[in-house]
GROMACS .gro file of C-alpha atoms in nm:
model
  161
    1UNK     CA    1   0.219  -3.532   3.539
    2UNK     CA    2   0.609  -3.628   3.463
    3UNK     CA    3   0.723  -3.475   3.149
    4UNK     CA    4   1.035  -3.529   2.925
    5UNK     CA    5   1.225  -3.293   3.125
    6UNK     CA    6   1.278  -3.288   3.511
    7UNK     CA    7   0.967  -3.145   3.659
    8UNK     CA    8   0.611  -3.179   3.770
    9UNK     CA    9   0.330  -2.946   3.603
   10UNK     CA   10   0.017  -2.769   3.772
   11UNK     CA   11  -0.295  -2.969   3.697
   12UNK     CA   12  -0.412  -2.653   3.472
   13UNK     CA   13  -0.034  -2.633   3.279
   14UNK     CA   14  -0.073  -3.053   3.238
   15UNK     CA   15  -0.484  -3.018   3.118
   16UNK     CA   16  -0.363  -2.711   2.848
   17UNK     CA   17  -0.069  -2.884   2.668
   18UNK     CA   18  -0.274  -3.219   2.687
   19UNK     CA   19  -0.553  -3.023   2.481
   20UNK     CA   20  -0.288  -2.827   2.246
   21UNK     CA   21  -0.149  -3.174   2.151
   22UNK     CA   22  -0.472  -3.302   2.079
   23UNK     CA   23  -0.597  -2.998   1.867
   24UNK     CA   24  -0.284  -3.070   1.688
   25UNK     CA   25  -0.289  -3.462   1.643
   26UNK     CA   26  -0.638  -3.364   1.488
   27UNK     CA   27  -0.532  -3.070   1.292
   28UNK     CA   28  -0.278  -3.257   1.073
   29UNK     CA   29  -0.537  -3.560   1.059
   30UNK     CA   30  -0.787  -3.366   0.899
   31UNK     CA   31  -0.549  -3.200   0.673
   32UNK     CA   32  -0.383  -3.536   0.546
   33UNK     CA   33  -0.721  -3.649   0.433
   34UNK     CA   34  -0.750  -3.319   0.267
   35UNK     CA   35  -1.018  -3.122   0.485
   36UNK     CA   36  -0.893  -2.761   0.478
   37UNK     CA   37  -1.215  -2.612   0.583
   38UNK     CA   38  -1.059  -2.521   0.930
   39UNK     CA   39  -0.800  -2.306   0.799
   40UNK     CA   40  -1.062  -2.056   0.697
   41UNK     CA   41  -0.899  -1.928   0.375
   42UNK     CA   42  -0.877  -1.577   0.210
   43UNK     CA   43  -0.816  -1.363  -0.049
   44UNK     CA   44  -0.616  -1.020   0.064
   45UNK     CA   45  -0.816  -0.730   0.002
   46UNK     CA   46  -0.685  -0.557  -0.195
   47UNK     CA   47  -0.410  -0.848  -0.335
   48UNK     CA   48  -0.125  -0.709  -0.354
   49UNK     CA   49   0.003  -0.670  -0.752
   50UNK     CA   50   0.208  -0.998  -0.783
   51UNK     CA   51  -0.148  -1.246  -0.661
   52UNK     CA   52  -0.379  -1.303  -0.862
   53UNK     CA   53  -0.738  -1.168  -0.762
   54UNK     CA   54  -0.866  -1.578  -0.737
   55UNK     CA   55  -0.606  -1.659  -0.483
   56UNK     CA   56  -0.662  -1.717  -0.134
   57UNK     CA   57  -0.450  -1.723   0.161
   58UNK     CA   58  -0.403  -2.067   0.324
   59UNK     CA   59  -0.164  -1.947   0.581
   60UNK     CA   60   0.064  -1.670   0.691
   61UNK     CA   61   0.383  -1.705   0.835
   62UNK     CA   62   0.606  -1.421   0.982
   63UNK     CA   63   0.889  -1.383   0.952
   64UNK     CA   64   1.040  -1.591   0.660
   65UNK     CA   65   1.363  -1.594   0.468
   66UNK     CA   66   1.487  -1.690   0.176
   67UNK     CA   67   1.839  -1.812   0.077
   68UNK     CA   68   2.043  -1.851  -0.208
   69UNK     CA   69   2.137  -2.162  -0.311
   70UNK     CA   70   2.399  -2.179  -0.080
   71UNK     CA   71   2.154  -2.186   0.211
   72UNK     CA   72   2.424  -1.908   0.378
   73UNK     CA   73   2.321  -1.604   0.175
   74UNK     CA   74   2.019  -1.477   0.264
   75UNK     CA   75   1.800  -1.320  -0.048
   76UNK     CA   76   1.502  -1.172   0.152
   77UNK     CA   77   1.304  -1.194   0.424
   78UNK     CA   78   0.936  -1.068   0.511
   79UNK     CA   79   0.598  -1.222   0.530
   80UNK     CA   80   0.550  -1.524   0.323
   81UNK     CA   81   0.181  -1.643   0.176
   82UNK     CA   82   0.067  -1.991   0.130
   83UNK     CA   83  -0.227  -1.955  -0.131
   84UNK     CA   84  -0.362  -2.275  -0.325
   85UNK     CA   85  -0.171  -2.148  -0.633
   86UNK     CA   86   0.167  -2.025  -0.517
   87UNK     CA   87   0.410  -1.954  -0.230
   88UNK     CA   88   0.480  -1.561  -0.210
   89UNK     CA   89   0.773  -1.371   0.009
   90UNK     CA   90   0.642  -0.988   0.054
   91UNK     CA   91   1.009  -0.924   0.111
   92UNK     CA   92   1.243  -0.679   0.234
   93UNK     CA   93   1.365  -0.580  -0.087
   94UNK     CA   94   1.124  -0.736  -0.342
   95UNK     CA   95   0.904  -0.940  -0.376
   96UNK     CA   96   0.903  -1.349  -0.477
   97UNK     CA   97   0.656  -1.559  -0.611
   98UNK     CA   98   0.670  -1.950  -0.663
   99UNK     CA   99   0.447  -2.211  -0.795
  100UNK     CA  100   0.403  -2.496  -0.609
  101UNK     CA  101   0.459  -2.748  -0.897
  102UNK     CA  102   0.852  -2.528  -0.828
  103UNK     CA  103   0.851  -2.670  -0.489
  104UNK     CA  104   1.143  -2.975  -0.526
  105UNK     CA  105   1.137  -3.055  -0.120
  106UNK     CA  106   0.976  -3.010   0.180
  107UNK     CA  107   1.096  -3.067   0.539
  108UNK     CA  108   1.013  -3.000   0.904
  109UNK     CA  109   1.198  -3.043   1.241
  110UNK     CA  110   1.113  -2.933   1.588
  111UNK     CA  111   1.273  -2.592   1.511
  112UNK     CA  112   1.090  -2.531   1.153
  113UNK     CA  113   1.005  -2.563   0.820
  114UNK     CA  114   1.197  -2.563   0.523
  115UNK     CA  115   1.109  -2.551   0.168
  116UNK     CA  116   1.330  -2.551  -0.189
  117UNK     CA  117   1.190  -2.445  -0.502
  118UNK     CA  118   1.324  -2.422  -0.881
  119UNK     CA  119   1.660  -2.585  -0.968
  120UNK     CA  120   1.930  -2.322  -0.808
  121UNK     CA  121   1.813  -2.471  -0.497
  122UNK     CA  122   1.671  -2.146  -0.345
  123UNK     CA  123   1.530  -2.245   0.021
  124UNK     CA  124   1.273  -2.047   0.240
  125UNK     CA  125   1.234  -2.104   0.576
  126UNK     CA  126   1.119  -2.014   0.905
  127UNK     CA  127   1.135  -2.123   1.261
  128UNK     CA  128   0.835  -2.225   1.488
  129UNK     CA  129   0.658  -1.911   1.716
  130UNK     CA  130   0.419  -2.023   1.971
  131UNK     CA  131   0.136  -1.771   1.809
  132UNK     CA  132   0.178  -1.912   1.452
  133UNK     CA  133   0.133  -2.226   1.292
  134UNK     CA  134   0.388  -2.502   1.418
  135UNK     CA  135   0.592  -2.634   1.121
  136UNK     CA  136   0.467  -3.060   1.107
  137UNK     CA  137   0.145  -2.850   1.049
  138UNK     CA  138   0.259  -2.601   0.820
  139UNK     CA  139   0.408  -2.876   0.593
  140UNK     CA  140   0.130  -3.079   0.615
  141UNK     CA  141  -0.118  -2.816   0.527
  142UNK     CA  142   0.174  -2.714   0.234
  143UNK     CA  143   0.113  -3.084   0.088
  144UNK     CA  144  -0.206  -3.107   0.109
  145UNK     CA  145  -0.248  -2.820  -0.111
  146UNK     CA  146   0.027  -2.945  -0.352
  147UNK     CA  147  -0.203  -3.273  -0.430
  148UNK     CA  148  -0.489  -3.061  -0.483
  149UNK     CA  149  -0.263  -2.906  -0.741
  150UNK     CA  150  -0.073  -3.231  -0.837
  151UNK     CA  151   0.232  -3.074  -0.784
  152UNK     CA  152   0.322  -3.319  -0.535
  153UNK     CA  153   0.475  -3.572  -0.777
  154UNK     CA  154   0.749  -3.332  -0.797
  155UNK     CA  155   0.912  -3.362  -0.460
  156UNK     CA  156   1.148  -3.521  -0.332
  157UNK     CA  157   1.047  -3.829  -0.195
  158UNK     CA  158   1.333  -3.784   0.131
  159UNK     CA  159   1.422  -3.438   0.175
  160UNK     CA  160   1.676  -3.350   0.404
  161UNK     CA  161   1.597  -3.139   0.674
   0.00000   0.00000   0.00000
């Protein structure tokens, strides 16, 4: 098997990304027709003061950060929440909370995820770790729960990434 880059792969190395693109291509197709069973979700026992008891974790993603308006100044960083309610930052040195009908955009690349929320155009983000949820996922599981909400009618329709 011939790859992108220069190279040949062991039949076992060629078999195991084959499957991990598949499990993906199917991950994002069940969550854009809104099946979220697979994710499993949670409440946090016990929730920590700024969650609400009914909320339950969608996913988990650590580390996060989020900037200032400026997208140079970071605010916090720490481990960030998706719940069906509200994105949470268990930062550093506080914590932040935001509903998801805040959420103006939403963007991935190869190296992340990015989202902005309220109108001083606060951004958090995080990069892509092989043992945590890739970002095309991550955003798609993100919008997913914003329809369930309706609070997708709020975002921009072409984000800049």
């Amino acid at each position: 098997v011939m790859l992108g880059t220069a190279g040949w792969l062991e039949a076992e190395e060629a078999l195991r990304l084959s499957q991990n693109g598949y499990i993906q291509r199917r991950r994002v197709a069940q969550t854009e027709s809104n099946d979220l069973r697979w994710l499993h979700p949670a409440p946090l026992i016990p929730p920590p003061p700024f969650m609400s008891p009914d909320e339950v974790v969608y996913v988990k993603v650590n580390p996060a950060i989020l900037n200032a308006g400026d997208e140079e100044t970071a605010l916090d960083s720490g481990a960030f929440y998706l719940t069906g309610q509200k994105i949470h930052l268990i930062g550093r040195r506080r914590d932040w909370s935001h509903r998801l009908s805040e959420i103006t955009a939403v963007s991935y690349t190869d190296a992340g995820w990015r989202i902005a929320v309220g109108t001083g155009g606060q951004t958090y983000h995080a990069g892509n770790h092989p043992d945590q949820i890739d970002a095309q996922l991550f955003v798609a599981v993100l919008k997913a729960l914003m329809r369930r909400s309706h609070s997708l009618d709020s975002l921009d329709p072409d984000p800049q990434p």
